[in-house]
mmCIF file of C-alpha atoms and ligand atoms in Angstrom:
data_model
loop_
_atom_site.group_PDB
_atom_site.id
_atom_site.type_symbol
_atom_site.label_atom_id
_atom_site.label_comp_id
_atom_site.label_asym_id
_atom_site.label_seq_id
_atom_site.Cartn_x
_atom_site.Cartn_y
_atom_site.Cartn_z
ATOM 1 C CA UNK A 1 223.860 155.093 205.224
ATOM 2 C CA UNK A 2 227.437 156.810 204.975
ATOM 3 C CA UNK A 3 227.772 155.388 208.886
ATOM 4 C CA UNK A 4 227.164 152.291 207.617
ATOM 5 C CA UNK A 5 229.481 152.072 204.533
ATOM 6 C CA UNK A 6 232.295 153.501 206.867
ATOM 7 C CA UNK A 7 231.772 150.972 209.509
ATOM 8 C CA UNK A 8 231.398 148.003 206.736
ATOM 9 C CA UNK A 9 235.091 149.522 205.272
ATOM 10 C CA UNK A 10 236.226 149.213 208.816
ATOM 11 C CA UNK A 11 235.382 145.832 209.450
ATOM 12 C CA UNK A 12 236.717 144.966 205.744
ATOM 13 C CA UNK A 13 240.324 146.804 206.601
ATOM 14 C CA UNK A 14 240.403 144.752 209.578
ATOM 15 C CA UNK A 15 239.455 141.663 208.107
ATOM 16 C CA UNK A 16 241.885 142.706 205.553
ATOM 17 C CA UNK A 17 245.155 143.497 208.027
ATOM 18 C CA UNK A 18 244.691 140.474 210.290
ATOM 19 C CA UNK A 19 244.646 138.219 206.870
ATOM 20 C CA UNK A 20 248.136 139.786 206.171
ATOM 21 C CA UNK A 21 249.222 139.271 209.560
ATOM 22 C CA UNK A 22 248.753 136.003 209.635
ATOM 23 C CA UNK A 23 250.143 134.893 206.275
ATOM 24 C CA UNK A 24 252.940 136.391 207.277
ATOM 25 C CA UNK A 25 253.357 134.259 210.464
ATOM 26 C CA UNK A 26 252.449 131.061 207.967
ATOM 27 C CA UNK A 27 255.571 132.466 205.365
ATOM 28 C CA UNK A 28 257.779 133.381 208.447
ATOM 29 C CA UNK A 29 257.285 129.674 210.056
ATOM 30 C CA UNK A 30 257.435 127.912 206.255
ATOM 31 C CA UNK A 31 260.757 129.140 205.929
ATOM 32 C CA UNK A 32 261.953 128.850 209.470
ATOM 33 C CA UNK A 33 261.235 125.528 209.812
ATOM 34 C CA UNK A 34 262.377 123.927 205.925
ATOM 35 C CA UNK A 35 265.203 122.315 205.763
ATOM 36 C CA UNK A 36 266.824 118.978 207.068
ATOM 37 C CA UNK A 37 268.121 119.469 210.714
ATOM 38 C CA UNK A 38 270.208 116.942 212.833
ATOM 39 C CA UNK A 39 268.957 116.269 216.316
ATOM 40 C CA UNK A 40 270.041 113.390 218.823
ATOM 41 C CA UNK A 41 267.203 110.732 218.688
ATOM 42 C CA UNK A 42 265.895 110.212 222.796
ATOM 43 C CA UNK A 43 265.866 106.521 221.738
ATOM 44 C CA UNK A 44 269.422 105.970 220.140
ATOM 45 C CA UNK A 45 271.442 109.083 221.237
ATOM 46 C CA UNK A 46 272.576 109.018 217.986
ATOM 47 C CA UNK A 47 273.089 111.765 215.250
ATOM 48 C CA UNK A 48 269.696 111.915 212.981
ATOM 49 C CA UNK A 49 268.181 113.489 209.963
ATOM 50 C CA UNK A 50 265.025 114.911 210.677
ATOM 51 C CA UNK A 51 262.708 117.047 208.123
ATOM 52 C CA UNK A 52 259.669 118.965 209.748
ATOM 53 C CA UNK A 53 256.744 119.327 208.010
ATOM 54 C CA UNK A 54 257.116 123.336 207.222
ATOM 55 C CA UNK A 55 254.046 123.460 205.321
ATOM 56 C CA UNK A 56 251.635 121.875 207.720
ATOM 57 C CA UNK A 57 252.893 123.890 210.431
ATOM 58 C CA UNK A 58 252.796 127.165 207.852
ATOM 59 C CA UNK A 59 249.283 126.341 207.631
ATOM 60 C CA UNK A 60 248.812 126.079 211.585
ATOM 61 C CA UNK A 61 250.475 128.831 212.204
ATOM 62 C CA UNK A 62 248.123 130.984 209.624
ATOM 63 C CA UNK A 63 244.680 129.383 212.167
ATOM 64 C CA UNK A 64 245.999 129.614 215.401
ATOM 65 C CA UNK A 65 249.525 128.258 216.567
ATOM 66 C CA UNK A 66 251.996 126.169 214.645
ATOM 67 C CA UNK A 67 252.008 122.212 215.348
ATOM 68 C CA UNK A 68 255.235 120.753 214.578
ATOM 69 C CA UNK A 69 255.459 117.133 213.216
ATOM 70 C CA UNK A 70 258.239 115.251 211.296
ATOM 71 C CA UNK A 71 257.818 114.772 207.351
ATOM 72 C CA UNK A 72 260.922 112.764 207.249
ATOM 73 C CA UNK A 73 263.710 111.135 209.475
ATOM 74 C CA UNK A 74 266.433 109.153 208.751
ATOM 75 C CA UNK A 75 264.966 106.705 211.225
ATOM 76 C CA UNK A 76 261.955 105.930 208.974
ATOM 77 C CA UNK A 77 260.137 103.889 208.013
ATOM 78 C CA UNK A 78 261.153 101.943 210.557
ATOM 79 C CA UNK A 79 260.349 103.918 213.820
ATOM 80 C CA UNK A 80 257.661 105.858 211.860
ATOM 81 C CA UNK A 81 255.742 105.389 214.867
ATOM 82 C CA UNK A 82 257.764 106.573 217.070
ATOM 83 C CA UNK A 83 257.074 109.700 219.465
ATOM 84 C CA UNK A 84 258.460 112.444 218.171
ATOM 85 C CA UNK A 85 260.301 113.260 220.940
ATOM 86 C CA UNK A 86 263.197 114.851 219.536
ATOM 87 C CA UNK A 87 261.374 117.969 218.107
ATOM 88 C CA UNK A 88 261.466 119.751 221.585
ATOM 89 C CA UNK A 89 265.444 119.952 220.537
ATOM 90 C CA UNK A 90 264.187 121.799 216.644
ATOM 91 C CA UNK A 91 261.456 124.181 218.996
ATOM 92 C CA UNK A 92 264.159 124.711 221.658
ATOM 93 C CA UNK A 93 266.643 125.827 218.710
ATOM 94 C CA UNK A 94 265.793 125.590 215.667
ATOM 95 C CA UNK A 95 268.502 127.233 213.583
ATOM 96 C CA UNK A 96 271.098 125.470 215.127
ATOM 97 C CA UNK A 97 269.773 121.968 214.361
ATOM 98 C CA UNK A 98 269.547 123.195 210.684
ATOM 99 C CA UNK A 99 272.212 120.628 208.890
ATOM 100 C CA UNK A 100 273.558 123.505 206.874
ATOM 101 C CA UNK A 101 274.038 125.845 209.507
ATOM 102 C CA UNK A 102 275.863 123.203 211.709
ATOM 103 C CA UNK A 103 278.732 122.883 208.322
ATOM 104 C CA UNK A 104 278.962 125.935 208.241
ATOM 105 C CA UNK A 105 280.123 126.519 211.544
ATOM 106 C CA UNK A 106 282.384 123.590 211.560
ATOM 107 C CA UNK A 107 284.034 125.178 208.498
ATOM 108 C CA UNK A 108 284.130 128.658 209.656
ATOM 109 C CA UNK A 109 287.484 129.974 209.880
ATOM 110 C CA UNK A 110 289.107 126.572 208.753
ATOM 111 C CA UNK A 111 291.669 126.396 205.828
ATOM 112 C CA UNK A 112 292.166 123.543 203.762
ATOM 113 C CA UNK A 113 294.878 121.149 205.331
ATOM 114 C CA UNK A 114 296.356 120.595 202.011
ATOM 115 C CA UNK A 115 297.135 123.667 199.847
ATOM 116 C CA UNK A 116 296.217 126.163 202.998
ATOM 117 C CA UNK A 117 293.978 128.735 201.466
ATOM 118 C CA UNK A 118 291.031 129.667 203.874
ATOM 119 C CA UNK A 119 288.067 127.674 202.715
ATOM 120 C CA UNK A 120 285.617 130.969 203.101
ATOM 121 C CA UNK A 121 282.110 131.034 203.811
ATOM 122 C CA UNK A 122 279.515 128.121 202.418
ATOM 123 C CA UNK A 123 277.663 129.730 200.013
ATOM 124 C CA UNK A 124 274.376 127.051 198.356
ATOM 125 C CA UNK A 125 275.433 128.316 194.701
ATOM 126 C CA UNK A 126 278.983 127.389 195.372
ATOM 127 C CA UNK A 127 280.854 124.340 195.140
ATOM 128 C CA UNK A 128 281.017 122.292 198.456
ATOM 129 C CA UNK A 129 284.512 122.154 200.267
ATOM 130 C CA UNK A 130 285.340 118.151 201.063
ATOM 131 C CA UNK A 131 287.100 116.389 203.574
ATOM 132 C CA UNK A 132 290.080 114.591 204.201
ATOM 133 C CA UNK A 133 289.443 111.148 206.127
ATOM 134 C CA UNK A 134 292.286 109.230 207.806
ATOM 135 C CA UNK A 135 293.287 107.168 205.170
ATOM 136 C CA UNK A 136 293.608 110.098 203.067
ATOM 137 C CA UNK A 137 290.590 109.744 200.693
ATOM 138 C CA UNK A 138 288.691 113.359 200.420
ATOM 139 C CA UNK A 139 284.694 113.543 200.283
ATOM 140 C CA UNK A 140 282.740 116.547 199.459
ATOM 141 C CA UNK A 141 280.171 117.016 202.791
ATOM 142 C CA UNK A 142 277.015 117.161 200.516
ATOM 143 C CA UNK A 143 278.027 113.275 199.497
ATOM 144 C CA UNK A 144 277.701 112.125 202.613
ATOM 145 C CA UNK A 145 274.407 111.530 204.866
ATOM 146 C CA UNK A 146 273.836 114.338 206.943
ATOM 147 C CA UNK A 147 273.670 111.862 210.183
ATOM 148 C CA UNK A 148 276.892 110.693 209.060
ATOM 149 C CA UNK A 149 278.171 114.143 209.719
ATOM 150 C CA UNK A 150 279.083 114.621 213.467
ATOM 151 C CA UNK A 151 281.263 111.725 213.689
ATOM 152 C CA UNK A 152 282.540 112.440 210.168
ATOM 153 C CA UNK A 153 283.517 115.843 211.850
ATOM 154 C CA UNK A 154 285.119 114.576 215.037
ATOM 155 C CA UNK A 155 287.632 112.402 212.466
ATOM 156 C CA UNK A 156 288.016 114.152 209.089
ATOM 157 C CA UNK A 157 289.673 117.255 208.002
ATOM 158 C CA UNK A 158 288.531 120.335 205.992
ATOM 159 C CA UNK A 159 289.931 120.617 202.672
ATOM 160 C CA UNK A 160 288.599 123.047 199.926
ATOM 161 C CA UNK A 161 286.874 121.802 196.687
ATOM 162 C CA UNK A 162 290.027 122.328 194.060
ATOM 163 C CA UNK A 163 291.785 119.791 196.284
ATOM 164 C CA UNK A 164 289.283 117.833 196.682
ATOM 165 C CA UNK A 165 288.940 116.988 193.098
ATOM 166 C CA UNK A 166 292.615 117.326 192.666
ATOM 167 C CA UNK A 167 292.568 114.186 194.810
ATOM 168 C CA UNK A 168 289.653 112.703 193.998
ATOM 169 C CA UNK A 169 291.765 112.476 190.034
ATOM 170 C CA UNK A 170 294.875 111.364 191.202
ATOM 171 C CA UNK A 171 292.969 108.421 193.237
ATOM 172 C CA UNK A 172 291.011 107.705 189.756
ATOM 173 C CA UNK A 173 293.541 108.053 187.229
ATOM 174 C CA UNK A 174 297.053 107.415 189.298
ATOM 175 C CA UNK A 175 298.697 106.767 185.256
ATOM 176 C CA UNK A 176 297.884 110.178 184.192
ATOM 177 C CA UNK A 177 299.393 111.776 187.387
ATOM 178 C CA UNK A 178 303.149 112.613 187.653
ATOM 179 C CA UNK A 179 304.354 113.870 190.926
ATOM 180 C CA UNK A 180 307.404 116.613 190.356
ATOM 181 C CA UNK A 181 309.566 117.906 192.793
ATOM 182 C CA UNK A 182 309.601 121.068 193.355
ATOM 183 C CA UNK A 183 312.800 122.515 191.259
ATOM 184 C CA UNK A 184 314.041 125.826 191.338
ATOM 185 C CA UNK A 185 312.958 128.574 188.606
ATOM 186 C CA UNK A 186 315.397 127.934 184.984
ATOM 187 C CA UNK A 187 317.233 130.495 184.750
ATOM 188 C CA UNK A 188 316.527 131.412 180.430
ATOM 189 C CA UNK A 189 319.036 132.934 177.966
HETATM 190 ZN ZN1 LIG B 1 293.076 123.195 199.041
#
């Protein structure tokens, strides 16, 4: 009987530690697959917005091995037929489709071209830096569609989010905005 119970408490601690195991591959491929990624469609070889469906393949991965399908794409619904084809790009590298990591990098060690501080690392909680396009009008990233992006990047520059709305006011309200001169410090009595 004691054989028995010990070989049922066994099979239970087991059952038990493969459970864990593979909710933990489910979590680990929930949260490495979330988030909207950019990937070049095979039928455009353009710039698109692509979301994978995390929680499907969450669930996959927790049976046997994660599928990975598209929940959204900036394509849709037009090609919502279309093959799929561009997730061997997300399972070939999937952190460096991610949309956010991409800004980041293209913002890494930039300063803003008009007051010069170093714009710093993205942070979510923070306020997004913005950037300058040609004909001087400033955008913060997060406005724009993330497909939009790489040939935002290739024409735009980086400026940080104080100048960004400093701009962004002047543009609004030019009549409340006087430009000085610089003038040297008044010398008081
Ligand atoms: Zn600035």
């Amino acid at each position: 009987m004691t054989g028995t119970l010990w070989v049922a408490i066994a099979v239970l601690g087991i059952g038990a530690a493969l459970f864990v195991y593979r909710a933990i591959l489910g979590v680990q491929t929930y949260f490495g697959y979330r988030g909207k990624r950019l990937v070049t469609c095979p039928e455009t070889h353009k710039a698109e917005a692509v979301d994978i469906a995390a929680g499907n393949a969450a669930a996959d991965a927790f049976l046997s091995e994660p599928t990975l399908r598209l929940k959204q794409c900036s394509r849709w619904p037009e090609r919502q037929d279309c093959g799929q084809e561009c997730l061997q790009q997300i399972e070939a590298d999937p952190e460096n489709c991610l949309v956010w990591n991409i800004v980041s990098q293209w913002y890494e060690g930039k300063k803003c071209v008009i007051c010069h501080k170093a714009i710093g690392k993205l942070h979510h909680l923070d306020h997004a830096p913005g950037l300058l396009s040609p004909d001087h009008k400033t955008v913060e990233w997060r406005e724009l569609r993330p497909e939009q992006l790489p040939e935002v990047f290739a024409t735009h520059r980086p400026v940080c989010w104080d100048c960004h709305v400093t701009e962004m006011f002047r543009r609004l309200y030019p009549e409340l905005v006087v430009d000085r001169e610089p003038e040297p410090k008044r010398i008081r009595y």
